[in-house]
Short mmCIF file of C-alpha atoms in Angstrom, two decimals:
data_model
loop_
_atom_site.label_atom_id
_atom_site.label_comp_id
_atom_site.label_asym_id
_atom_site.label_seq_id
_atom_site.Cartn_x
_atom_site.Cartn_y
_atom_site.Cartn_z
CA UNK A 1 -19.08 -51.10 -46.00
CA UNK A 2 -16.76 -48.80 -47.72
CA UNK A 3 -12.74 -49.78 -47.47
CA UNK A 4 -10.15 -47.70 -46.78
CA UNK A 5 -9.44 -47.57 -51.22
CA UNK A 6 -12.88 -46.20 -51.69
CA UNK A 7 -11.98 -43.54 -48.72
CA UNK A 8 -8.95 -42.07 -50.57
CA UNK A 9 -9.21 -39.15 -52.73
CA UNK A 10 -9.99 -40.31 -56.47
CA UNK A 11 -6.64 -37.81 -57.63
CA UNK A 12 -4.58 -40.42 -55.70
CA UNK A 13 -5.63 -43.04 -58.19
CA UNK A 14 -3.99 -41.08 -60.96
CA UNK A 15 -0.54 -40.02 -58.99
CA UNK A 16 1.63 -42.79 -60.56
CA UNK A 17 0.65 -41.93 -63.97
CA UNK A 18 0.74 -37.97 -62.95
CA UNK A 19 4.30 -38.83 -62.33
CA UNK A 20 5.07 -41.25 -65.14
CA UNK A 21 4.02 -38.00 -67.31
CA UNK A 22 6.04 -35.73 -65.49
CA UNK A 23 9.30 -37.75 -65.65
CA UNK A 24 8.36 -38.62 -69.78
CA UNK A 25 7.67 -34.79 -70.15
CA UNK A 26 11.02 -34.02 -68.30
CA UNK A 27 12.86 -36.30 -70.74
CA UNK A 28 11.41 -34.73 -73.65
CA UNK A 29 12.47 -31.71 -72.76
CA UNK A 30 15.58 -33.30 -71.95
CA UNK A 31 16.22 -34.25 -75.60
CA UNK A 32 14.93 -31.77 -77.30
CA UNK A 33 17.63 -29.48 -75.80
CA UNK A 34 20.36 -31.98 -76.50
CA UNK A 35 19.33 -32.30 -80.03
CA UNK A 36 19.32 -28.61 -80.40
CA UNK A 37 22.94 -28.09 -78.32
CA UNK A 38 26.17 -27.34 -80.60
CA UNK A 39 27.21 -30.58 -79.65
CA UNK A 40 24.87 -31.75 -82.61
CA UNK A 41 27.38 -30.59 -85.02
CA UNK A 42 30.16 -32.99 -83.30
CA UNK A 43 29.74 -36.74 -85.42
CA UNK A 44 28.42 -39.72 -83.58
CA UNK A 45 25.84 -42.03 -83.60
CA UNK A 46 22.26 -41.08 -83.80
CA UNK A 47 21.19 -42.30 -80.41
CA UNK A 48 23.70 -39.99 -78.45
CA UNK A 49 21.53 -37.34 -78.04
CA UNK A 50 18.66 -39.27 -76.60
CA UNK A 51 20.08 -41.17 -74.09
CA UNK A 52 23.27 -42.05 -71.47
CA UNK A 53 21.66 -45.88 -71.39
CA UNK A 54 24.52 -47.56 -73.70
CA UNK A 55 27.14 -45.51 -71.44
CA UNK A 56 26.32 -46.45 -67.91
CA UNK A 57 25.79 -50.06 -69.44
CA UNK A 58 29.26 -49.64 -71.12
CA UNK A 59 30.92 -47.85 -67.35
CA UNK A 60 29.05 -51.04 -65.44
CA UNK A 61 31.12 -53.88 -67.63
CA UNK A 62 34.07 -52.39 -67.81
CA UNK A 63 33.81 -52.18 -71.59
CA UNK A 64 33.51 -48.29 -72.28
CA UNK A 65 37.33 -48.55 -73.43
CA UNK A 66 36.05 -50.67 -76.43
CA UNK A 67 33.26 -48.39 -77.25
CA UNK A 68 35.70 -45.62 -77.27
CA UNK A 69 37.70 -47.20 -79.19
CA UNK A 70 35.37 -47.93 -82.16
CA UNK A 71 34.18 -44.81 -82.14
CA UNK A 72 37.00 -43.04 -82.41
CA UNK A 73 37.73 -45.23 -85.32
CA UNK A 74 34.65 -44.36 -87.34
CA UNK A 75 34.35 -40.89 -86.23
CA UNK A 76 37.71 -39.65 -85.43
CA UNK A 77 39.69 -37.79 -82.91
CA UNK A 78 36.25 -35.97 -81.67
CA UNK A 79 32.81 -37.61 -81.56
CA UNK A 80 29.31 -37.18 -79.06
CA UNK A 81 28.25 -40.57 -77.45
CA UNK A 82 25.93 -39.20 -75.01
CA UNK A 83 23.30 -35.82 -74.17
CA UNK A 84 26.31 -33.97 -72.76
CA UNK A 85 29.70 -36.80 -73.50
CA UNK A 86 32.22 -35.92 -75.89
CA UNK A 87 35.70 -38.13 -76.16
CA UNK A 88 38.61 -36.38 -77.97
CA UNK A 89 41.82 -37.86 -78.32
CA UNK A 90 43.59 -34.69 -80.50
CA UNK A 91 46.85 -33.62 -79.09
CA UNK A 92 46.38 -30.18 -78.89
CA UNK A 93 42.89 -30.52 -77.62
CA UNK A 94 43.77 -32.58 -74.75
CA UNK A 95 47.26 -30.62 -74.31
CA UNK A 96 43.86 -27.39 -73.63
CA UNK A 97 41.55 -29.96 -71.57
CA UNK A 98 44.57 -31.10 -68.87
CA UNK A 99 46.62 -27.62 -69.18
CA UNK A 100 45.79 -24.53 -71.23
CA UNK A 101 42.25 -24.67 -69.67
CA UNK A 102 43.06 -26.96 -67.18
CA UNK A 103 39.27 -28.32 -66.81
CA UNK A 104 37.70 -29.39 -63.55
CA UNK A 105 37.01 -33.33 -62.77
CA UNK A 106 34.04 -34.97 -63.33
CA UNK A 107 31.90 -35.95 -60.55
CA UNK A 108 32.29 -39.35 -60.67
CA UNK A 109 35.58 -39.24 -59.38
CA UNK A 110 33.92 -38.34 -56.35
CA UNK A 111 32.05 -40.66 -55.73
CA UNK A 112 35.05 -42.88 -54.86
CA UNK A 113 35.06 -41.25 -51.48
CA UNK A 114 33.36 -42.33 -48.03
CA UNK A 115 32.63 -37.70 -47.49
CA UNK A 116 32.07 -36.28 -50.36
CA UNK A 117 32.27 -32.94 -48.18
CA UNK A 118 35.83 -34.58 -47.47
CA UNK A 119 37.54 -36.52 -50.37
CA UNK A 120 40.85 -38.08 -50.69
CA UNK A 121 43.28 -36.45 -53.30
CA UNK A 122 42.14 -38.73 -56.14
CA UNK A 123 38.20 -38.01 -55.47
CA UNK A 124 38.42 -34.50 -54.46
CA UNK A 125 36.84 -32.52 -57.57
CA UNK A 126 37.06 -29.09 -56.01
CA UNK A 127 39.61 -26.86 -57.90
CA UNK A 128 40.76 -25.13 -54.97
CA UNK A 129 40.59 -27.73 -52.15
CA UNK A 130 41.86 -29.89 -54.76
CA UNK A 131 44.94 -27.72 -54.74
CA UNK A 132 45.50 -27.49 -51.48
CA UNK A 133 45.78 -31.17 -50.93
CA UNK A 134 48.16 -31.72 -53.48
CA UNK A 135 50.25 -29.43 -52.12
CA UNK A 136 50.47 -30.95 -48.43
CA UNK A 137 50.61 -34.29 -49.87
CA UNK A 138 53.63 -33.45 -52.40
CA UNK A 139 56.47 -34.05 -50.33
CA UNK A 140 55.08 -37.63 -50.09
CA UNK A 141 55.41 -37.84 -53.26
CA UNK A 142 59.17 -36.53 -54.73
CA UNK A 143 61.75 -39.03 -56.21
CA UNK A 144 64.23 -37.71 -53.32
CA UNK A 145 61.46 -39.12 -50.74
CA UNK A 146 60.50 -42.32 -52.54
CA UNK A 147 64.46 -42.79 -52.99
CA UNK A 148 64.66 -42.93 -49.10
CA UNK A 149 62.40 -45.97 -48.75
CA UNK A 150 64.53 -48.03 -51.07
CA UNK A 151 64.84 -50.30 -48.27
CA UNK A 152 61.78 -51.06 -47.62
CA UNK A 153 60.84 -51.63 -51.39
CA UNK A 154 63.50 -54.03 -51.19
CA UNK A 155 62.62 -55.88 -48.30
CA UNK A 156 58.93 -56.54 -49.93
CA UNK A 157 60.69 -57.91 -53.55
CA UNK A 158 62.45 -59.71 -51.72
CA UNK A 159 59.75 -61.48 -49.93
CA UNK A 160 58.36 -62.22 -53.36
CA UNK A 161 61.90 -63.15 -54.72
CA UNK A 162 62.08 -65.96 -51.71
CA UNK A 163 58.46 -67.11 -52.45
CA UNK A 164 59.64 -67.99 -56.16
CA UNK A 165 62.72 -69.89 -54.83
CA UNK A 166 61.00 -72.02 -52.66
CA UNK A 167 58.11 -72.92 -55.00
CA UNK A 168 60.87 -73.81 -57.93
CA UNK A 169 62.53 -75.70 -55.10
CA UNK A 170 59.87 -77.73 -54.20
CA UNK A 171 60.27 -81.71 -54.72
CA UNK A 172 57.70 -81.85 -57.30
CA UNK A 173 59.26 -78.92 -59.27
CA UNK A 174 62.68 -80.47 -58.76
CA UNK A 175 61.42 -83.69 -60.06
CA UNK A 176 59.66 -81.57 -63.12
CA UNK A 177 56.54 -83.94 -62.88
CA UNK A 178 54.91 -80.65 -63.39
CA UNK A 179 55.00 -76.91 -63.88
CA UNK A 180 55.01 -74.66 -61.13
CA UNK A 181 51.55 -72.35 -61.37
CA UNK A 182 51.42 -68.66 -59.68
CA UNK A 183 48.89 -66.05 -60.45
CA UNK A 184 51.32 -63.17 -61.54
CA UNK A 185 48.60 -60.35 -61.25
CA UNK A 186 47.28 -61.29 -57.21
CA UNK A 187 51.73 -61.66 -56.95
CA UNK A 188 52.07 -58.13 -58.00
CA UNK A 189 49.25 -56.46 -56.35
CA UNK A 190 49.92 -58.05 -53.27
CA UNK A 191 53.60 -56.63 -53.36
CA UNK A 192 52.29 -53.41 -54.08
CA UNK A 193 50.13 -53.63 -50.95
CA UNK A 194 52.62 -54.44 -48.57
CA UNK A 195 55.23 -52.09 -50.21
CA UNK A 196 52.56 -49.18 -49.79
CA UNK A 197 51.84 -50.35 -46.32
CA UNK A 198 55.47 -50.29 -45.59
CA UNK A 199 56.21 -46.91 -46.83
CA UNK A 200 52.85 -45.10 -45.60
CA UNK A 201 51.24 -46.89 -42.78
CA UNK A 202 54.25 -48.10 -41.08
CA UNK A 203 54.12 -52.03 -41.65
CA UNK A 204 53.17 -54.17 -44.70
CA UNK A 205 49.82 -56.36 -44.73
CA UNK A 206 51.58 -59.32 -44.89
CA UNK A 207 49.90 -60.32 -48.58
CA UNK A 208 53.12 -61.29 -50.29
CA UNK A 209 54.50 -63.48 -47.78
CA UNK A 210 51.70 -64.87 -45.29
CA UNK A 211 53.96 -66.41 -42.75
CA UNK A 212 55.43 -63.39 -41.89
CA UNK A 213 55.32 -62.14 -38.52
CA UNK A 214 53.96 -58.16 -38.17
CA UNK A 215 55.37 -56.39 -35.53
CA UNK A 216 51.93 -55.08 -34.21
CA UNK A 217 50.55 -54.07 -30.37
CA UNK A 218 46.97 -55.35 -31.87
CA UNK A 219 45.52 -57.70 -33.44
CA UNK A 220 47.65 -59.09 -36.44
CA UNK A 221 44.16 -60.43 -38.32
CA UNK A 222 42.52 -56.80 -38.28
CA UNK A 223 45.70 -55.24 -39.79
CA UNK A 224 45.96 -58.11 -42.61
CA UNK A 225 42.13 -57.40 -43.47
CA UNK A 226 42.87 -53.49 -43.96
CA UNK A 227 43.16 -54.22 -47.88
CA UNK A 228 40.07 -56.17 -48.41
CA UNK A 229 38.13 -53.56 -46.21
CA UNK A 230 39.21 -50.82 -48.36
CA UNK A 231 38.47 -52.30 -51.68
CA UNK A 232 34.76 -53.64 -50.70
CA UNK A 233 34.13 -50.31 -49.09
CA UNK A 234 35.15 -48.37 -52.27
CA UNK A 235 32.73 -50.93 -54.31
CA UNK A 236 30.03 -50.52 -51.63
CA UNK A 237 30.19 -46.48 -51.90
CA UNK A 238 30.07 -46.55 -55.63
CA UNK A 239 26.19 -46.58 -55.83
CA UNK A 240 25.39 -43.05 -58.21
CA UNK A 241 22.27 -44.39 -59.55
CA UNK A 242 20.86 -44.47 -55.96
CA UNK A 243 22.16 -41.26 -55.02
CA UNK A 244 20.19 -40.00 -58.40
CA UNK A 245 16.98 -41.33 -56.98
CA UNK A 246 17.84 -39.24 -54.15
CA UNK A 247 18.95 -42.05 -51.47
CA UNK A 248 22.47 -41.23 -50.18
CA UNK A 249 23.44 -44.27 -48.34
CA UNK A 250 25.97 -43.45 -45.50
CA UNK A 251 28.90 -45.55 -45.41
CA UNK A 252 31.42 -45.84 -42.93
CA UNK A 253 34.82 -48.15 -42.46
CA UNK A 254 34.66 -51.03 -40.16
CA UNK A 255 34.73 -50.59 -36.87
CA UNK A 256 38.01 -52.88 -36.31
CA UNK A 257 39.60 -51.01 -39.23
CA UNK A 258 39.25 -48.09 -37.36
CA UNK A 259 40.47 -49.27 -34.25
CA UNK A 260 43.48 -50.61 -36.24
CA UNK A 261 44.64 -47.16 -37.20
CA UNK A 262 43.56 -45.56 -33.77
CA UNK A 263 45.99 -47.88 -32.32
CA UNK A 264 48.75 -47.06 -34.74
CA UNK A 265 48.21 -42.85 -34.29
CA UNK A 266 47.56 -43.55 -30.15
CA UNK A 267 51.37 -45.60 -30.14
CA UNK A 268 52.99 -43.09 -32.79
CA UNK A 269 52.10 -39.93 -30.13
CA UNK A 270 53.16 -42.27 -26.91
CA UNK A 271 56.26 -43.21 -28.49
CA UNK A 272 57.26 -40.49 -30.51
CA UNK A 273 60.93 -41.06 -31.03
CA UNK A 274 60.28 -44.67 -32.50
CA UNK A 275 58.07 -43.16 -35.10
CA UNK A 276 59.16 -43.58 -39.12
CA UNK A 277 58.90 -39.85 -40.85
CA UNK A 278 56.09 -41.33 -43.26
CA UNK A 279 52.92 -40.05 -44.57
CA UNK A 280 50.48 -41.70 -42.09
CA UNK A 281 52.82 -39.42 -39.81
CA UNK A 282 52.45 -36.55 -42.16
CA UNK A 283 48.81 -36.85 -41.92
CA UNK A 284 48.42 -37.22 -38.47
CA UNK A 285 50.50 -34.39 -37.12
CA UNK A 286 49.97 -31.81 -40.05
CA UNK A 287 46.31 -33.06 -41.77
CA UNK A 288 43.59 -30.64 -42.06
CA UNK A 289 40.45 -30.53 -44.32
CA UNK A 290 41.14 -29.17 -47.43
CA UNK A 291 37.66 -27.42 -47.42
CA UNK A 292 37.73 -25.79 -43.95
CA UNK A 293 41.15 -26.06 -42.42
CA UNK A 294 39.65 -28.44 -39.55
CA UNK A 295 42.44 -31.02 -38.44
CA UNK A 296 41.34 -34.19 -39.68
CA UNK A 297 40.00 -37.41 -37.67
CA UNK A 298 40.94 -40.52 -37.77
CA UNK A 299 38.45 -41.16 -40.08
CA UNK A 300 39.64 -38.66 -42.70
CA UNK A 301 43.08 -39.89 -42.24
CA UNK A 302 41.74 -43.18 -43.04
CA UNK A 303 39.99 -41.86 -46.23
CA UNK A 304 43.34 -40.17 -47.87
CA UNK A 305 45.07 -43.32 -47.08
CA UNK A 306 42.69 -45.57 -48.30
CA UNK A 307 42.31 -43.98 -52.08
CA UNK A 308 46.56 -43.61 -52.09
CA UNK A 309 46.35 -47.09 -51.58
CA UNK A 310 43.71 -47.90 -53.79
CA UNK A 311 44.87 -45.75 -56.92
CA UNK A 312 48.69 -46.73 -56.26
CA UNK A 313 48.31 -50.82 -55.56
CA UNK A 314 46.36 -51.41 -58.83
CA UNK A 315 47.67 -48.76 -61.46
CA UNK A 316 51.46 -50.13 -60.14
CA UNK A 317 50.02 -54.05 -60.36
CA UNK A 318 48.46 -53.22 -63.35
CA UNK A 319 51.04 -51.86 -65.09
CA UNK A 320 54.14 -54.30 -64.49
CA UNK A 321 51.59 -57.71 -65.44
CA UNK A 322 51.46 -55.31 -68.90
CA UNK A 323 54.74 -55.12 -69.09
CA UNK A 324 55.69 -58.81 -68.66
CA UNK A 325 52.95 -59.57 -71.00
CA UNK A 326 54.20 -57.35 -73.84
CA UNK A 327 57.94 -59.22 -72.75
CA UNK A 328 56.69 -62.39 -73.24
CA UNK A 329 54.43 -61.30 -76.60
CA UNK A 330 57.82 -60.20 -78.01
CA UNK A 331 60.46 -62.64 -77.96
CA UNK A 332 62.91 -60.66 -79.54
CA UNK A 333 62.45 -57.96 -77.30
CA UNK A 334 63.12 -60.37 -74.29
CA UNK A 335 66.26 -61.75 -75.66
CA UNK A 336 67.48 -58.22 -75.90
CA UNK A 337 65.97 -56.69 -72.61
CA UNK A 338 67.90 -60.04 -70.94
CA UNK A 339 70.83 -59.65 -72.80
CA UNK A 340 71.40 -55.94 -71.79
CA UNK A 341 70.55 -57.11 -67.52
CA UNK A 342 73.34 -58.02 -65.12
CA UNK A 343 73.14 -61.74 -64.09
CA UNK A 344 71.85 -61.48 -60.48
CA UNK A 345 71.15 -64.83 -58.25
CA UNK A 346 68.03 -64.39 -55.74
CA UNK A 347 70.73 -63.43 -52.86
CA UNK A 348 71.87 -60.97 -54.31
CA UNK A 349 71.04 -57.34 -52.99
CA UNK A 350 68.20 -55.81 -54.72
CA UNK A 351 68.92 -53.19 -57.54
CA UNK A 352 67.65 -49.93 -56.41
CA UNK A 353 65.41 -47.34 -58.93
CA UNK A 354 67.65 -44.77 -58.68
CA UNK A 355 70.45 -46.98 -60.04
CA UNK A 356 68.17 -47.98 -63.27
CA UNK A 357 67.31 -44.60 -63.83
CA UNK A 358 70.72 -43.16 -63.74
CA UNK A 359 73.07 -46.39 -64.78
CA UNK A 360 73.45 -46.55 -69.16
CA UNK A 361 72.84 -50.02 -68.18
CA UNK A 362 69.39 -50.37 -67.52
CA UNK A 363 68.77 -47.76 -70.70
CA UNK A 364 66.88 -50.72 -72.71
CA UNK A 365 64.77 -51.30 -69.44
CA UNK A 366 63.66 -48.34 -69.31
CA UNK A 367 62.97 -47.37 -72.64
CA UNK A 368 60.66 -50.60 -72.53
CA UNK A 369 58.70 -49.61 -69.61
CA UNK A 370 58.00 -46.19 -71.44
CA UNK A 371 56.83 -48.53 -74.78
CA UNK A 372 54.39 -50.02 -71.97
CA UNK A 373 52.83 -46.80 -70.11
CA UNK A 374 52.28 -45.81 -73.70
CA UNK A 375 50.29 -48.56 -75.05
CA UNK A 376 48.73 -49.25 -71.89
CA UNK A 377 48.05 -46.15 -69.91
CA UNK A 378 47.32 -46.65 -66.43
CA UNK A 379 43.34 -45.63 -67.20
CA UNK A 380 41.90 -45.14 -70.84
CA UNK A 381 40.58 -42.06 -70.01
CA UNK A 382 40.84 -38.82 -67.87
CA UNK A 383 37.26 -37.56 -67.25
CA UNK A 384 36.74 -33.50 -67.28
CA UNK A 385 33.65 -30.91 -67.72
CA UNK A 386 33.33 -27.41 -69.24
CA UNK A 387 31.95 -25.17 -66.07
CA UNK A 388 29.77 -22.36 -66.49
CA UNK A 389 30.98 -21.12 -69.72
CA UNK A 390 31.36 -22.48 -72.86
CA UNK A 391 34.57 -24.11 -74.17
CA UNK A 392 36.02 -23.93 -77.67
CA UNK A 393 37.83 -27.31 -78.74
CA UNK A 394 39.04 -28.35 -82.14
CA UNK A 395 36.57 -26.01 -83.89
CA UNK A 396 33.61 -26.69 -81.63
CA UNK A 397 31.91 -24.97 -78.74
CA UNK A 398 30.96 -27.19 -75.69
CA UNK A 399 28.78 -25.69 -73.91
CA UNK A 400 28.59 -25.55 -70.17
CA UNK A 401 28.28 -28.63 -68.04
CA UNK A 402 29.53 -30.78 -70.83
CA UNK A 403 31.46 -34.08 -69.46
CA UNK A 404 34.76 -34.12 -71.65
CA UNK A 405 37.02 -37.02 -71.65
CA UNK A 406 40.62 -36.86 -72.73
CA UNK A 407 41.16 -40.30 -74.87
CA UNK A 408 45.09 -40.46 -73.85
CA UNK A 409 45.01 -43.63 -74.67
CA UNK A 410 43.96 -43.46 -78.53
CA UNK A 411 46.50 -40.64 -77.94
CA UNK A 412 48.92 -42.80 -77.81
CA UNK A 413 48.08 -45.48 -80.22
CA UNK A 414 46.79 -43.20 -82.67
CA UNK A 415 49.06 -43.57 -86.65
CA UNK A 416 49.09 -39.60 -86.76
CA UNK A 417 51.82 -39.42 -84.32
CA UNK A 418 53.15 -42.94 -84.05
CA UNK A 419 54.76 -44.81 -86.86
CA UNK A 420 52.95 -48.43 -86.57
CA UNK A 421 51.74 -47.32 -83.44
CA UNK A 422 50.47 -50.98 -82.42
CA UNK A 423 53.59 -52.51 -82.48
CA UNK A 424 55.73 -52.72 -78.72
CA UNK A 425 58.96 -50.71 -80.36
CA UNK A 426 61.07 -49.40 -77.07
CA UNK A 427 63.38 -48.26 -79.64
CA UNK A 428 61.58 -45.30 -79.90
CA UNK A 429 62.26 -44.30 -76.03
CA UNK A 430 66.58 -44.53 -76.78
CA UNK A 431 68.37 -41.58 -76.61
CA UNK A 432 70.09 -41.18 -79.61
CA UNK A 433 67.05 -42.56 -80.87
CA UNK A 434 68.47 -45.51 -84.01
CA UNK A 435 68.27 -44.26 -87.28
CA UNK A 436 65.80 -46.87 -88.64
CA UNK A 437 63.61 -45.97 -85.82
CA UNK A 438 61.21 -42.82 -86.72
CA UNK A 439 60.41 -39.93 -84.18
CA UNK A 440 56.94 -39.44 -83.22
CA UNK A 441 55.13 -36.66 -83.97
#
């Protein structure tokens, strides 16, 4: 009796390897034009032309800062890691890459949003959409605005302020049987959460203090959860290597997210005279696609918001555990910093930013924040790509399609502009700048 194998046409037998050919054929096409492209002249190890492997291994851990790193070390400010990656961390050459030429984003920001056709500021890649978005969003975004919400910035400090008296009043801190314990990092990124919920959607997430009551017409549980649905839905969309195999996985927010926000816009437009001026506002009365000029859902609403709140909780969190860490890895520093600081008790109202900007007081403060954002920029990298034409940087044409990152932060650690450039000097940031302190280059 023949089976159903025996029935099947004997060329189906050979498909797989017909393919397996096809794809190893396609590769060695692949790098034979990579090893031929004018990025061979740029240095860099000898597997960088052959394959991205090492890279996406590098981009999965986390670790691609340390790679970059050690190459730049060995190779200098340019070097080729990949078919089509170059990292250069020149001044002039990025001062071209971000400005001069102002190069497009790399797709992989985009991938950060739920519609690609439809991306949040931060994932939109599009040089004129892109545009256009930053544009309605700016007013969001001015000192003069931000300066207006002072209150509410200081309501959410001091919600962490009160959690840090109680736990140091606690019996068994009192007694000093043992030392009080608090995860700094989950603090500060929960007070940038609820300060960014306060000043954009209205009403913080209650993350700093939990016992807080929200003044909400739903369900208080849903609107607490709003974080943690934004951050696994940003880690669930991030799935490139399926999209390469050609499965684009629809994603969508949760249903009682949704509702959340629906129930926010729905008692904004009943109740219009309540409403704060803030950018949830700004979005739903004035928001329109950047692509078509369509006025945008709910849903798209809930995509800008949700990659402002992404980009601003952790790069703020991020950046303030830095700067404690670099206080506390420089006790000299400290002593001064302290020394220069009003004595405040935890009553006391809350010092606003415009008064550390402006006030000669704060000067030391200020010029040690700057020490921080230099040695630890908020991301290592900025990712850009040549477009259809060639691109001439430091001596070397990139051809088109070529990923380009800007290594800002080898930039700023780098000896050819910064005198001991590892060391946390905020001397360098004071205006008149000491005389034992040299100017950067």
């Amino acid at each position: 009796m023949e089976t159903i194998s025996e029935r099947l046409p004997v060329y189906f037998h050979w498909a797989p390897l017909f393919i397996l050919a096809l794809l190893f054929f396609n590769y060695i096409i692949g790098v034979t034009k990579a090893i031929k492209s004018p990025l061979s002249r740029i240095p860099g190890p000898w597997y960088a032309p052959l394959t991205t492997l090492h890279l996406n291994y590098a981009f999965a851990k986390g670790t691609i800062w340390k790679a970059v790193e050690r190459s730049h070390a060995k190779y200098g400010p340019i070097f080729r890691l990949g078919p089509r990656q170059v990292w250069i961390s020149d001044k002039e050459a990025i001062k071209a890459i971000l400005m001069t030429v102002d190069l497009p984003k790399v797709t992989m920001y985009a991938e950060i949003s739920r519609d690609r056709s439809s991306p949040g500021l931060f994932g939109e890649i599009r040089p004129d959409p892109h545009k256009r978005l930053k544009k309605f969003l700016s007013p969001a975004f001015t000192i003069a605005y931000v300066d207006g919400l002072e209150f509410l910035f200081s309501e959410c400090v001091g919600d962490l302020i009160n959690r840090y008296v109680d736990l140091l009043s606690s019996p068994t801190s009192r007694g000093q049987k043992e030392l009080v314990v608090t995860d700094l990092m989950q603090d500060l990124h929960s007070l940038a959460l609820d300060i960014m919920g306060e000043c954009s959607f209205g009403n913080g997430f209650g993350q700093t203090n939990k016992n807080k009551k929200l003044e909400l017409e739903f369900d208080e549980g849903i609107w607490r959860s709003i974080p943690t649905a934004i951050f696994k839905g940003m880690t669930r969309r991030y799935q490139r290597l399926l999209r390469r195999l050609g499965l684009n996985i629809e994603f969508d927010w949760p249903r009682e997210m949704i509702a959340a926000i629906s129930a926010v816009a729905g008692h904004r437009k009943a109740k219009p005279k309540s409403v704060r001026p803030d950018l949830l506002q700004h979005l739903l009365e004035n928001g329109e696609r950047p692509d078509s000029g369509v006025k945008m859902g709910t849903r798209e609403v809930v995509d800008q918001m949700a990659e402002i709140l992404l980009a601003g909780s952790e790069t703020t969190s991020g950046t303030i555990a830095c700067f404690f860490l670099e206080i506390l890895r420089n006790p000299e520093i400290k002593e001064k910093l302290l020394k220069s600081l009003p004595v405040l008790r935890s009553s006391d109202p809350i010092i606003s930013s415009k008064t550390v900007r402006t006030s000669p007081e704060y000067e030391y403060l200020e010029a040690c924040i700057k020490e921080v954002l230099r040695l630890h920029p908020i991301a290592s990298e900025m990712g850009r790509r040549t477009g259809n034409t060639p691109v001439k940087l430091m001596g070397y044409y990139l051809p088109a399609h070529t990923i380009v990152s800007a290594s800002y932060r080898q930039l700023h650690r780098d000896p050819k502009y910064w005198v001991d450039p590892l060391r946390f000097w905020p001397e360098r940031w004071l205006d008149p700048r000491p005389s034992d302190v040299p100017a950067p280059e």
